[in-house]
Short mmCIF file of N, CA, C and O in Angstrom, two decimals:
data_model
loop_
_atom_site.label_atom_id
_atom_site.label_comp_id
_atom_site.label_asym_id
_atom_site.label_seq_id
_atom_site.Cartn_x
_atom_site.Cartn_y
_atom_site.Cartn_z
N UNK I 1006 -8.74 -7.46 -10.97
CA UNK I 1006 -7.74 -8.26 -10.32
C UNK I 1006 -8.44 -9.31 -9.46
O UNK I 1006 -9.35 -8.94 -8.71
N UNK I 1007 -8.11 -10.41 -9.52
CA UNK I 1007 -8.26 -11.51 -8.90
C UNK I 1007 -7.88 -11.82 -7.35
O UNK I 1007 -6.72 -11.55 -7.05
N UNK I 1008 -8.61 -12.30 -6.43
CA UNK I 1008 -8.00 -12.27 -4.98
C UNK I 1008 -6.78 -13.68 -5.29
O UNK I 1008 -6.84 -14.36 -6.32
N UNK I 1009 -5.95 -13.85 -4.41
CA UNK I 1009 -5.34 -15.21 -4.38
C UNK I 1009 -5.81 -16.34 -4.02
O UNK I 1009 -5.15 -17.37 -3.92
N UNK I 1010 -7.45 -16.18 -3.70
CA UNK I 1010 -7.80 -17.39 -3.85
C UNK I 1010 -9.08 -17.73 -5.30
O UNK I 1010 -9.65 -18.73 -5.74
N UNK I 1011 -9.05 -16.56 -5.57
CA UNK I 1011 -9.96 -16.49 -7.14
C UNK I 1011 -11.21 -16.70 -6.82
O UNK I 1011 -11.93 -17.22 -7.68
N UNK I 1012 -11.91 -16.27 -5.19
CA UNK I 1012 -13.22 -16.02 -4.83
C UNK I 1012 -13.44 -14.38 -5.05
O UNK I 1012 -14.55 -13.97 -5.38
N UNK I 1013 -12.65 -13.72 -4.90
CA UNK I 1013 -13.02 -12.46 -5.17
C UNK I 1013 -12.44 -11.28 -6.63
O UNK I 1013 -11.38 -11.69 -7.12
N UNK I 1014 -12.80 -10.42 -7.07
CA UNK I 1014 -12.68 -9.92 -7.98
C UNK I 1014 -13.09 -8.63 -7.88
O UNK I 1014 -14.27 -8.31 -7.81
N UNK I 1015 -11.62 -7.41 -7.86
CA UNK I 1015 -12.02 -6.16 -8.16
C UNK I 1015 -11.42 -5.23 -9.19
O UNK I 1015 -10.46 -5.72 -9.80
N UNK I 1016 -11.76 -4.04 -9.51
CA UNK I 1016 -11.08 -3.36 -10.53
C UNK I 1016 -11.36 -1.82 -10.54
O UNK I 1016 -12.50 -1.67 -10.08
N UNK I 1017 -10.82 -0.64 -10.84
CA UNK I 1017 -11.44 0.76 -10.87
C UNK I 1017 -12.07 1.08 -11.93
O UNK I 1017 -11.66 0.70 -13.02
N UNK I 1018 -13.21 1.86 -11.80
CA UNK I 1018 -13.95 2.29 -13.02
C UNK I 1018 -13.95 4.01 -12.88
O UNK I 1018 -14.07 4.65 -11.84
N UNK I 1019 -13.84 4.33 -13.70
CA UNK I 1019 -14.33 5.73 -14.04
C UNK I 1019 -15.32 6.51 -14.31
O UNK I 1019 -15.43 6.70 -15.52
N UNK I 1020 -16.29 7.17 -13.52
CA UNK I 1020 -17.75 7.71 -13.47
C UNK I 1020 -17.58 8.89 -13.32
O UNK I 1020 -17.20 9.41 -12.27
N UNK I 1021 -17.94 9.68 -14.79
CA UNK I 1021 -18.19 11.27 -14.58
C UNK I 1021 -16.75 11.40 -14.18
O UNK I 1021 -15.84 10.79 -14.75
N UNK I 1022 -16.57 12.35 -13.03
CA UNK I 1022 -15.48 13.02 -12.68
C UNK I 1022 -15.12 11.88 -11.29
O UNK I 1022 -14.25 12.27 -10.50
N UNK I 1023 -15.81 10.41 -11.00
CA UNK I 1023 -15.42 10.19 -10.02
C UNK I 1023 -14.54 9.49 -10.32
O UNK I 1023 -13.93 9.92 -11.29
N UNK I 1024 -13.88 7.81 -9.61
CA UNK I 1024 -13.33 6.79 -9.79
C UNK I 1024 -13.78 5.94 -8.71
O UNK I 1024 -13.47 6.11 -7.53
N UNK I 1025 -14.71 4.80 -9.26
CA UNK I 1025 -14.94 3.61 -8.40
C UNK I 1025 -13.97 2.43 -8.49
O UNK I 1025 -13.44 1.72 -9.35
N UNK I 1026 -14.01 2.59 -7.02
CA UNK I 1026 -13.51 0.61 -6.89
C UNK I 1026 -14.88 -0.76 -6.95
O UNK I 1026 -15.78 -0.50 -6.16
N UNK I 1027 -15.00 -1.48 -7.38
CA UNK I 1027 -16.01 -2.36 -7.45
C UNK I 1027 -15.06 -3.43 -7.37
O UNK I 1027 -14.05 -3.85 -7.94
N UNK I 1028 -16.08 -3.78 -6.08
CA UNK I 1028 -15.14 -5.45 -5.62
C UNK I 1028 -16.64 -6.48 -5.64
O UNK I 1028 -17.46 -6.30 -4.74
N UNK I 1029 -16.84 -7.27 -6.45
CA UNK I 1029 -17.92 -8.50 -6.35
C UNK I 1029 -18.91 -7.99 -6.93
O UNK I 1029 -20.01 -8.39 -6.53
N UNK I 1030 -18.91 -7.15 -7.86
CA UNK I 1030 -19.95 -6.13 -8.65
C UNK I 1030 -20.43 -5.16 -7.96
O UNK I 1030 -21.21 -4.31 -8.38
N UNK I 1031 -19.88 -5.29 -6.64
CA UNK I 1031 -20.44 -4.04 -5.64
C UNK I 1031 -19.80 -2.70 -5.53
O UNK I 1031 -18.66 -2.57 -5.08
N UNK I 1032 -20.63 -1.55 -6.00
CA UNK I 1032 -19.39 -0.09 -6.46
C UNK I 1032 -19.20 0.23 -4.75
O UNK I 1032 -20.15 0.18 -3.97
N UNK I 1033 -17.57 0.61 -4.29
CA UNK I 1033 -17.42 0.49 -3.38
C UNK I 1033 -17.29 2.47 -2.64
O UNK I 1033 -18.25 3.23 -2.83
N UNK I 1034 -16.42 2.82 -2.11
CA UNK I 1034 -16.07 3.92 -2.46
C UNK I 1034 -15.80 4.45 -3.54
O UNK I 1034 -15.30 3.79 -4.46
N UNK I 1035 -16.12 6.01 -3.67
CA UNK I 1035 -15.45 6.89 -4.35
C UNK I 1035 -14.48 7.82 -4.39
O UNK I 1035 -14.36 8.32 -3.26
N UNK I 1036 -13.77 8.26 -5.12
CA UNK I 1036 -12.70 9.00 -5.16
C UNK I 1036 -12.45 9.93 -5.77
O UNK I 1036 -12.92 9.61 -6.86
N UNK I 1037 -11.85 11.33 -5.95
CA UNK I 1037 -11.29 11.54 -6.90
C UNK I 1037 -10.34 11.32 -8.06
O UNK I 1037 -10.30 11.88 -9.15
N UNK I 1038 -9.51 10.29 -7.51
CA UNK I 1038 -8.31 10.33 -8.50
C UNK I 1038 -7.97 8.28 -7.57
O UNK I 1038 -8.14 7.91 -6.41
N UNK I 1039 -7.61 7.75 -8.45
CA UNK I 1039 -6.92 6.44 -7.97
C UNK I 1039 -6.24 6.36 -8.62
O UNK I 1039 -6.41 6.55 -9.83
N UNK I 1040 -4.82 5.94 -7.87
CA UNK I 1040 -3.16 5.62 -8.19
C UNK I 1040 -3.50 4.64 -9.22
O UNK I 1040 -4.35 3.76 -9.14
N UNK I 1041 -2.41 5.02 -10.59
CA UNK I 1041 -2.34 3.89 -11.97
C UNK I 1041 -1.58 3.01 -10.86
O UNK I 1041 -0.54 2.68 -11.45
N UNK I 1042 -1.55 2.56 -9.82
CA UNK I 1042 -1.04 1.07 -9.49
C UNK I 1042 -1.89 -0.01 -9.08
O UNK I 1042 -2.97 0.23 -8.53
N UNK I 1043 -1.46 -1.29 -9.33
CA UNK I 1043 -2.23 -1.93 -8.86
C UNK I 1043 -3.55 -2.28 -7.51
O UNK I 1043 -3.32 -1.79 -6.40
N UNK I 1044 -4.65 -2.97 -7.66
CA UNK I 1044 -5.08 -2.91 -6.14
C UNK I 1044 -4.56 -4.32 -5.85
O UNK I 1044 -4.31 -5.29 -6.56
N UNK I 1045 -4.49 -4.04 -4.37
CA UNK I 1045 -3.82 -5.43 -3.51
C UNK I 1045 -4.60 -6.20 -2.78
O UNK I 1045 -5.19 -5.70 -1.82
N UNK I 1046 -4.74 -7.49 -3.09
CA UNK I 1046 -5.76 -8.40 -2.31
C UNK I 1046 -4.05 -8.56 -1.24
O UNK I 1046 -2.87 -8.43 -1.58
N UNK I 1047 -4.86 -8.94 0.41
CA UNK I 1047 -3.93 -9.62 0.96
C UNK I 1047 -3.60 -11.24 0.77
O UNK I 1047 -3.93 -11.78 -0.29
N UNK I 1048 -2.96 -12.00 1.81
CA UNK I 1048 -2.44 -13.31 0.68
C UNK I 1048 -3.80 -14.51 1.24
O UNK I 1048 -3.91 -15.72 1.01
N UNK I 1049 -4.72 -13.57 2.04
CA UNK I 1049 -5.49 -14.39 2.76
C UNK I 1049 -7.27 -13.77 1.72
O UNK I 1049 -8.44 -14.11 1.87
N UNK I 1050 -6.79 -13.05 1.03
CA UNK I 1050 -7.92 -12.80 -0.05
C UNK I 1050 -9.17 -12.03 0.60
O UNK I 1050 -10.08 -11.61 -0.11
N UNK I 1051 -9.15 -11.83 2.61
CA UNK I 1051 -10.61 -10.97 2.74
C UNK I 1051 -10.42 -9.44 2.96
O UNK I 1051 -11.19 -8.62 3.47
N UNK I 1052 -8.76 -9.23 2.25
CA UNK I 1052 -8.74 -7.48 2.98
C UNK I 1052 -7.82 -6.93 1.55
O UNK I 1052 -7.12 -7.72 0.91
N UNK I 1053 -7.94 -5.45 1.16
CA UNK I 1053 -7.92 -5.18 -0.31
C UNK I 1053 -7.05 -4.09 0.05
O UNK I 1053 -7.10 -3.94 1.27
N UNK I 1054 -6.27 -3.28 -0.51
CA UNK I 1054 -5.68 -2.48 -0.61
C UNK I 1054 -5.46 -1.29 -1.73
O UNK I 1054 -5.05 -1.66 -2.84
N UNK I 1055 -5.64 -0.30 -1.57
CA UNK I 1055 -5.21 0.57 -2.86
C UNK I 1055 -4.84 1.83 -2.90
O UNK I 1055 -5.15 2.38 -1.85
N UNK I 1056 -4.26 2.63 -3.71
CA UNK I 1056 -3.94 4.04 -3.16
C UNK I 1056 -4.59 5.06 -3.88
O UNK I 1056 -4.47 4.77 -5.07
N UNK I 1057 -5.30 6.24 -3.72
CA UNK I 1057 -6.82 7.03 -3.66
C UNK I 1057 -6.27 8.64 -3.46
O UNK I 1057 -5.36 8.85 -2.66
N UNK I 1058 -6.71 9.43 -4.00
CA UNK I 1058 -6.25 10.20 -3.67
C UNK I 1058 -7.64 11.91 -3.93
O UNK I 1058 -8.83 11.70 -4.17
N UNK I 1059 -7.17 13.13 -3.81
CA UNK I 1059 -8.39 14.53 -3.61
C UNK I 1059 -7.47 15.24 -2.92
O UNK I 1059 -6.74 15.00 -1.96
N UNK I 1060 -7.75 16.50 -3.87
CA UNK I 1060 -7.41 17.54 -3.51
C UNK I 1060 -6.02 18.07 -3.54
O UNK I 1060 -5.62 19.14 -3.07
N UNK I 1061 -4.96 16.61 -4.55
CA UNK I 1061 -3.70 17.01 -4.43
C UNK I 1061 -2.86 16.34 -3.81
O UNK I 1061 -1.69 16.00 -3.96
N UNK I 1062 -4.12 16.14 -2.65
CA UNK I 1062 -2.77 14.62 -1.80
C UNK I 1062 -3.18 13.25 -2.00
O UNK I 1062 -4.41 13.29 -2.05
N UNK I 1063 -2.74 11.89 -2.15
CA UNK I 1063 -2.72 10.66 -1.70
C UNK I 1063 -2.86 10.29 -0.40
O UNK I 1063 -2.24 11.00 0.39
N UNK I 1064 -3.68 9.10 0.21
CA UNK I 1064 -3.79 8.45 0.93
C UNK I 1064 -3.89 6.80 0.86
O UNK I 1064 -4.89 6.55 0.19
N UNK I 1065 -3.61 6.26 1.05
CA UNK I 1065 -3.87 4.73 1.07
C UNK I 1065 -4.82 4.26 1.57
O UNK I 1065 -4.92 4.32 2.79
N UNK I 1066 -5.82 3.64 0.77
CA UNK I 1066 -7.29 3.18 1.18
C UNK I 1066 -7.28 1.57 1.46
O UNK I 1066 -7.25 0.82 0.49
N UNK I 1067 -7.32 1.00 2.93
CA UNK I 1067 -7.23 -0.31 3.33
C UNK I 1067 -8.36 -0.84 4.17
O UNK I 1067 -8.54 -0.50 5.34
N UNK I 1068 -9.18 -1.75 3.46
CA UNK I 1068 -10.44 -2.19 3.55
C UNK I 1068 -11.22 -0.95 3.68
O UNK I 1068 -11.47 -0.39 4.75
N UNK I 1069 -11.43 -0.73 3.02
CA UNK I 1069 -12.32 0.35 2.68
C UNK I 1069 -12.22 1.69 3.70
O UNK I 1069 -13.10 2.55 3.79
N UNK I 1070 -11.17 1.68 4.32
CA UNK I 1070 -11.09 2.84 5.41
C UNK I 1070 -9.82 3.54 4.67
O UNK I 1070 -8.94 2.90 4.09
N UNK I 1071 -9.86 5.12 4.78
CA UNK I 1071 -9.11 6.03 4.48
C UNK I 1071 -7.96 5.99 5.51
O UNK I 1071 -8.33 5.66 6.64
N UNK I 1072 -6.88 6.20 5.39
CA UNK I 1072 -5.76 6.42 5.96
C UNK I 1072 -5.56 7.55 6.05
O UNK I 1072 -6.12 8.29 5.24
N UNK I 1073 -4.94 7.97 6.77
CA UNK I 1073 -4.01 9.73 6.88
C UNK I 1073 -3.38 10.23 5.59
O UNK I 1073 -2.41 9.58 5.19
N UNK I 1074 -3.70 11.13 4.97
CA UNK I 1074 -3.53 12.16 3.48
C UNK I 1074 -1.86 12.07 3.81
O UNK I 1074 -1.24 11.90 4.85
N UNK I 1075 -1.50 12.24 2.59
CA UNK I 1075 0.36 11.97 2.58
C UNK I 1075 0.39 13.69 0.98
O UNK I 1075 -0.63 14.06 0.41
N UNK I 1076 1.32 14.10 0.81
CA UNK I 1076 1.63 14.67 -0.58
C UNK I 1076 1.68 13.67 -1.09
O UNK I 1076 0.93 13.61 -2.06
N UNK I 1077 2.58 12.28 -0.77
CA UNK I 1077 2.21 11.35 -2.01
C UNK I 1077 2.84 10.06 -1.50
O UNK I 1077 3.96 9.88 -1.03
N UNK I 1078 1.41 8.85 -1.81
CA UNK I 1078 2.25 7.58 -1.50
C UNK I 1078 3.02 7.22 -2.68
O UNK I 1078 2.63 7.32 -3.84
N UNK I 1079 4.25 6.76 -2.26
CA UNK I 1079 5.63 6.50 -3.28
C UNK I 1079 5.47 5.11 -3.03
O UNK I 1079 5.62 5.05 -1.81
N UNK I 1080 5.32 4.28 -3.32
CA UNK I 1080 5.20 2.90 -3.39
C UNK I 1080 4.70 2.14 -4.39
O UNK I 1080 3.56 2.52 -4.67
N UNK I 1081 5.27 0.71 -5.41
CA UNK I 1081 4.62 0.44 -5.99
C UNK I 1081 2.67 -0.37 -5.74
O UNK I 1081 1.70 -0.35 -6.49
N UNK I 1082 2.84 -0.86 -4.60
CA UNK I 1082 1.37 -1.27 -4.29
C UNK I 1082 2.03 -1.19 -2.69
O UNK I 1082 3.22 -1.38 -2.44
N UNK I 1083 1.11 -0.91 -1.84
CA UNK I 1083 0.70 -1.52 -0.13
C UNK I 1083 1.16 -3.33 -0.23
O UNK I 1083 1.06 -4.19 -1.10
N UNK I 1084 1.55 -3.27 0.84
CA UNK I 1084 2.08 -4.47 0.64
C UNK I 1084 1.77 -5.46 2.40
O UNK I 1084 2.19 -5.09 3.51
N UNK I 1085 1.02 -6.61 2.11
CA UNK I 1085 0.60 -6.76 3.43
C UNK I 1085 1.63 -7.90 3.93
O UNK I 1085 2.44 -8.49 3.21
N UNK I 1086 1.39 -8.10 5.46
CA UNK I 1086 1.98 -9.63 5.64
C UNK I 1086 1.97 -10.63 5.45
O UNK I 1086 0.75 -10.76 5.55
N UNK I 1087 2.41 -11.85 5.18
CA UNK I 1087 2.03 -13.00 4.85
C UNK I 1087 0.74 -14.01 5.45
O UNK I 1087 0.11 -14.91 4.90
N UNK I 1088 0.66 -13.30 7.10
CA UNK I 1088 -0.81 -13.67 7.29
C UNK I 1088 -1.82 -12.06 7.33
O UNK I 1088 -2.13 -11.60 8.43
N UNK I 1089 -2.11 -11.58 6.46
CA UNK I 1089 -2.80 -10.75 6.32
C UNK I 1089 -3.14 -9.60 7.44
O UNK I 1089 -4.09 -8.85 7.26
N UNK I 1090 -2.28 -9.51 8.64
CA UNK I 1090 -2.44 -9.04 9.50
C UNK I 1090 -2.20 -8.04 9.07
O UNK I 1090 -3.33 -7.77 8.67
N UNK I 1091 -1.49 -7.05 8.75
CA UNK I 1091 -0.53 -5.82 8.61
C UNK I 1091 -0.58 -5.45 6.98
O UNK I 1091 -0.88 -6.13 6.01
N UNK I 1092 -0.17 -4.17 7.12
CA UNK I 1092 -0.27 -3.92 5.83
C UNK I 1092 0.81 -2.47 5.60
O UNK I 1092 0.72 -1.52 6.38
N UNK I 1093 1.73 -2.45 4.55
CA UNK I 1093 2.84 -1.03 5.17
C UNK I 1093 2.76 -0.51 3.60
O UNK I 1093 2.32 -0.93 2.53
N UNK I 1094 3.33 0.43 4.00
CA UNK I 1094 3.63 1.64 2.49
C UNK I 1094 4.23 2.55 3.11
O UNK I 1094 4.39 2.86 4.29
N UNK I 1095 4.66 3.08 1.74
CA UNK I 1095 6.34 4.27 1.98
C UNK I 1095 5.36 5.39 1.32
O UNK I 1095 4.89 5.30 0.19
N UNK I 1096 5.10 6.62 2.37
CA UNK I 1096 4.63 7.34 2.35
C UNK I 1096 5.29 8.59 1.79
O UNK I 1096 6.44 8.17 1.72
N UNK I 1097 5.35 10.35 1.15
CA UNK I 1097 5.63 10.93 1.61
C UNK I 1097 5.01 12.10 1.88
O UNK I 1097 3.92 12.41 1.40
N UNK I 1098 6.00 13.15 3.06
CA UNK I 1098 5.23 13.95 3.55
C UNK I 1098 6.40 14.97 3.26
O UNK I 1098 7.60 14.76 3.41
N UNK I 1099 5.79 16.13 2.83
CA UNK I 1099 7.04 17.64 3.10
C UNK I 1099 8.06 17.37 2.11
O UNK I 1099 8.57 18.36 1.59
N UNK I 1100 8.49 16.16 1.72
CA UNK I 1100 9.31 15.43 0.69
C UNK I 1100 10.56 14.29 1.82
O UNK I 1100 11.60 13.63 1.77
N UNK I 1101 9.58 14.66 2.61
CA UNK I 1101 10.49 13.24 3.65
C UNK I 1101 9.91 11.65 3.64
O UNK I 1101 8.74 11.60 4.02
N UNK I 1102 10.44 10.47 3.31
CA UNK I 1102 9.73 9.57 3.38
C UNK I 1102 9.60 9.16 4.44
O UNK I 1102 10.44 9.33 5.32
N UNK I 1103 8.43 8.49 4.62
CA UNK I 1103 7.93 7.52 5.84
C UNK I 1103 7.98 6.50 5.65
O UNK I 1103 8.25 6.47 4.45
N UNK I 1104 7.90 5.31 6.04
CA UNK I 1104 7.83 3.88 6.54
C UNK I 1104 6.38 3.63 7.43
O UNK I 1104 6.19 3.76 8.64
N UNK I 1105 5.43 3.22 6.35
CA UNK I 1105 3.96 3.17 7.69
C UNK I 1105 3.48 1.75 7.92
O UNK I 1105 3.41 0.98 6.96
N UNK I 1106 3.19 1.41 9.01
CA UNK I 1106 2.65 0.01 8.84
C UNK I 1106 1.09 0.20 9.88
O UNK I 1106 0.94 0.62 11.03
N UNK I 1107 0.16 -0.28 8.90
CA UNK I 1107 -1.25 -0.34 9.91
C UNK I 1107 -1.31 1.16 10.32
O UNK I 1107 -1.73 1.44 11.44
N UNK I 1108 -0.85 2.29 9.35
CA UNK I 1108 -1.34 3.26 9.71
C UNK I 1108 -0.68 4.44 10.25
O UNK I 1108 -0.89 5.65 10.17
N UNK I 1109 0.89 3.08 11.33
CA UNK I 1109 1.37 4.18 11.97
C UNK I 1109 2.67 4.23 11.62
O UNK I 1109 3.22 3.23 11.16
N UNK I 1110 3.38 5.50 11.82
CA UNK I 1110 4.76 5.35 11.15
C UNK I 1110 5.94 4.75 11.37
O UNK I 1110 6.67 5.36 12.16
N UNK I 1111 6.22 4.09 11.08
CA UNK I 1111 7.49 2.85 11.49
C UNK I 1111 8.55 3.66 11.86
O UNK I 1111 8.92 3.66 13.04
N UNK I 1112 9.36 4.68 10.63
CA UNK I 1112 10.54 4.91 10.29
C UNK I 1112 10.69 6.12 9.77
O UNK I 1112 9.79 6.13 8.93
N UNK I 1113 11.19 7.08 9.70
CA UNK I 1113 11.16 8.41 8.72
C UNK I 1113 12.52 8.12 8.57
O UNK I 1113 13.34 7.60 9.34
N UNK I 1114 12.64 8.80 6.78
CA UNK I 1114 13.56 8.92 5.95
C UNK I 1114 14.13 7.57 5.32
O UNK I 1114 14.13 7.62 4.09
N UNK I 1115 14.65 6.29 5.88
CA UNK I 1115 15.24 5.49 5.07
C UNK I 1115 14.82 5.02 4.03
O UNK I 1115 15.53 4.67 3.09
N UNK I 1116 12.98 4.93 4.13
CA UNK I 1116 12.67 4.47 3.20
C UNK I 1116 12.96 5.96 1.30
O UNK I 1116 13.04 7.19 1.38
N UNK I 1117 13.02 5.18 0.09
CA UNK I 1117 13.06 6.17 -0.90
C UNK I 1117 12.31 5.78 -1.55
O UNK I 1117 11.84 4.65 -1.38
N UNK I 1118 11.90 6.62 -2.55
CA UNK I 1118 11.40 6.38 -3.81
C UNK I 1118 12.11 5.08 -4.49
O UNK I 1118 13.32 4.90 -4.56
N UNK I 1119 10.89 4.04 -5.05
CA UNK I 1119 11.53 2.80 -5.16
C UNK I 1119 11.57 1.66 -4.31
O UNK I 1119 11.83 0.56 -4.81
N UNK I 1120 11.33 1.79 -3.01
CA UNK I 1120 11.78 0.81 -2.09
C UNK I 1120 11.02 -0.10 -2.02
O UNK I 1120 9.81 0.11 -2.03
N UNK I 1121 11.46 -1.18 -1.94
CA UNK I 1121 10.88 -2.57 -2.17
C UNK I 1121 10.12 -3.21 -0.94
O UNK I 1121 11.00 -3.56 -0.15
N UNK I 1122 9.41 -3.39 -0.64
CA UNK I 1122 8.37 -3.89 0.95
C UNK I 1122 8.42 -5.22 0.87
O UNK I 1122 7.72 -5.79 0.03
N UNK I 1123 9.54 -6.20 2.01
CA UNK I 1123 9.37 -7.96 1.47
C UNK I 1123 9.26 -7.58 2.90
O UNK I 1123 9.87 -6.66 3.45
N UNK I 1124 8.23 -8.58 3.55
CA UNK I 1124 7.87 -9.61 4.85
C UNK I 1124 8.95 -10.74 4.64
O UNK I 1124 9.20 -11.28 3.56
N UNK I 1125 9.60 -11.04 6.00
CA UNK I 1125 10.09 -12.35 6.40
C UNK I 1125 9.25 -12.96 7.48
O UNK I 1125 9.41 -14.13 7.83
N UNK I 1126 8.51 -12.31 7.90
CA UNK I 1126 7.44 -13.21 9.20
C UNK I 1126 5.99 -12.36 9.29
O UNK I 1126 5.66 -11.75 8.27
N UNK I 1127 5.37 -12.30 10.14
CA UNK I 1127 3.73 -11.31 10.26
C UNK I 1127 4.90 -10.24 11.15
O UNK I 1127 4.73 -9.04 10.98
N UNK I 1128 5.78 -10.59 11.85
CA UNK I 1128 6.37 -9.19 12.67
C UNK I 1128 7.28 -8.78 12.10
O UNK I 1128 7.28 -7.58 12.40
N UNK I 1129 8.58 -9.09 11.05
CA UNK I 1129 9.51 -7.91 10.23
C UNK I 1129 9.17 -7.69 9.27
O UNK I 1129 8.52 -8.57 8.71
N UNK I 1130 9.37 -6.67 8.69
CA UNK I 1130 9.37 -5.68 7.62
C UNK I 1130 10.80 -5.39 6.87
O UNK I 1130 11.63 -4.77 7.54
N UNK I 1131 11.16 -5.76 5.58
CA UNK I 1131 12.44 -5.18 5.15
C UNK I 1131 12.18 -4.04 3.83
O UNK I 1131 11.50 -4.21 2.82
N UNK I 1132 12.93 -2.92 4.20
CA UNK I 1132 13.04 -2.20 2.90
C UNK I 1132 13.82 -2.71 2.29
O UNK I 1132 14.10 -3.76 2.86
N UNK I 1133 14.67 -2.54 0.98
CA UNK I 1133 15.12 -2.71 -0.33
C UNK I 1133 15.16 -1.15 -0.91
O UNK I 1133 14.19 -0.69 -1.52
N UNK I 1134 16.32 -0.40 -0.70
CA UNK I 1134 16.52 0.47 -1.23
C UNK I 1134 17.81 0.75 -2.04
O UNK I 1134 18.95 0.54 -1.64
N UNK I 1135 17.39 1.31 -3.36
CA UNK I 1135 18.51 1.38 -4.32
C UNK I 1135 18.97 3.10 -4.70
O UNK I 1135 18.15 3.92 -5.13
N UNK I 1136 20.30 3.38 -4.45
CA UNK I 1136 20.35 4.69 -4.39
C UNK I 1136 22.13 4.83 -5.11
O UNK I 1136 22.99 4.30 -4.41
N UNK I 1137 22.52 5.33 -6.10
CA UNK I 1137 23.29 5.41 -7.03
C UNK I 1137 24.42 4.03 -7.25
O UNK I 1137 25.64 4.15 -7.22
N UNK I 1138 23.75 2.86 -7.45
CA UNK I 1138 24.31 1.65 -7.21
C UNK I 1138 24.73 1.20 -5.88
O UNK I 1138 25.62 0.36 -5.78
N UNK I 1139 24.34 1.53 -5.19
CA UNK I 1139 24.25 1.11 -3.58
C UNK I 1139 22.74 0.37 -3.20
O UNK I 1139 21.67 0.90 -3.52
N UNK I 1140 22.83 -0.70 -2.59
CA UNK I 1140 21.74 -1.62 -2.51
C UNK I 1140 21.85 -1.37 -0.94
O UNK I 1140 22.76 -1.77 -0.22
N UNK I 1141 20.67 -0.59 -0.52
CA UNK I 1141 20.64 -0.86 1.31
C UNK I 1141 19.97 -1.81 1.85
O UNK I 1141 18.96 -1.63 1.16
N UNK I 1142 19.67 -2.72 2.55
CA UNK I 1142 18.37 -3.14 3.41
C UNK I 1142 17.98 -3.33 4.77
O UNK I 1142 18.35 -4.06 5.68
N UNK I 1143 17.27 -2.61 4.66
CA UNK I 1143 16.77 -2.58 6.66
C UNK I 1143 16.24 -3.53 6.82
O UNK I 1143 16.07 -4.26 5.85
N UNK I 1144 15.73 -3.92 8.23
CA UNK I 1144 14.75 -4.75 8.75
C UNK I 1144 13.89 -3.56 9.98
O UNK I 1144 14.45 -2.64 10.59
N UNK I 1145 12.61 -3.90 10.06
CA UNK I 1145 11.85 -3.56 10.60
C UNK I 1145 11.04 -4.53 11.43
O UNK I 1145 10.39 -5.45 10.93
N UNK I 1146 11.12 -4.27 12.84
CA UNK I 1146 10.05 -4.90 14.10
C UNK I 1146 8.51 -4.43 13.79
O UNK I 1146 8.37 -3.27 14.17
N UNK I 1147 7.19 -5.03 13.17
CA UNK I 1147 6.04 -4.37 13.63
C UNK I 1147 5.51 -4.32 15.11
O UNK I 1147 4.48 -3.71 15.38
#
């Protein structure tokens, strides 16, 4: 995958029993297991995103730092702000969802399986949740 400004370039590889990320030909961390979803350049191209996982649980790996272990991030990719400040995902834990931004938890429960992460500024956050033809959407203060 290509950054958005097409200076950078990363992708996962598979070694033995591990899974590398290699960003600029450089093998970065390792993992056990990395999410079939995409990795996320932010829109400012110097901070990467992806979701990683051992031992059963998921965590979300952002710039190369581990996040707090979840049973499972439910999200299609981490999704950052428009100036690259922030970065959120719909976590879950116990089978309750979270709402996390930069780590810490925004919101428990509204977010679901599915929910859509759009920025309107570097400070709100909106979910997009779809639940038996009912369209919800929050807004969120970071």
């Amino acid at each position: 995958m290509f950054s958005p400004d097409s200076n950078h370039f990363a992708y996962a590889v598979v070694a033995g029993s591990r899974r590398l990320i290699v960003q600029d030909g450089t093998e970065m961390s390792g993992h056990a297991e990395i999410a079939p979803m995409p990795l996320t350049f932010s829109p400012s191209s110097d901070r990467l995103a992806y979701v990683a996982g051992s031992g059963g649980r998921q965590f979300a790996v952002i710039d190369w730092g581990q996040l707090a272990a979840h049973d499972g991030v439910e999200v299609f990719r981490p999704s950052f702000s428009d100036d690259s400040r922030h970065v959120a995902y719909v976590a879950k834990d116990a089978g309750i969802y979270k709402l996390c931004v930069d780590s810490d938890v925004c919101a428990i429960e509204p977010p679901q399986l599915g929910a859509r992460l759009v920025w309107d500024d570097s400070d709100h956050l909106h979910t997009i949740t779809f639940d038996d033809r009912v369209v919800k959407c929050q807004r969120f203060e970071v």
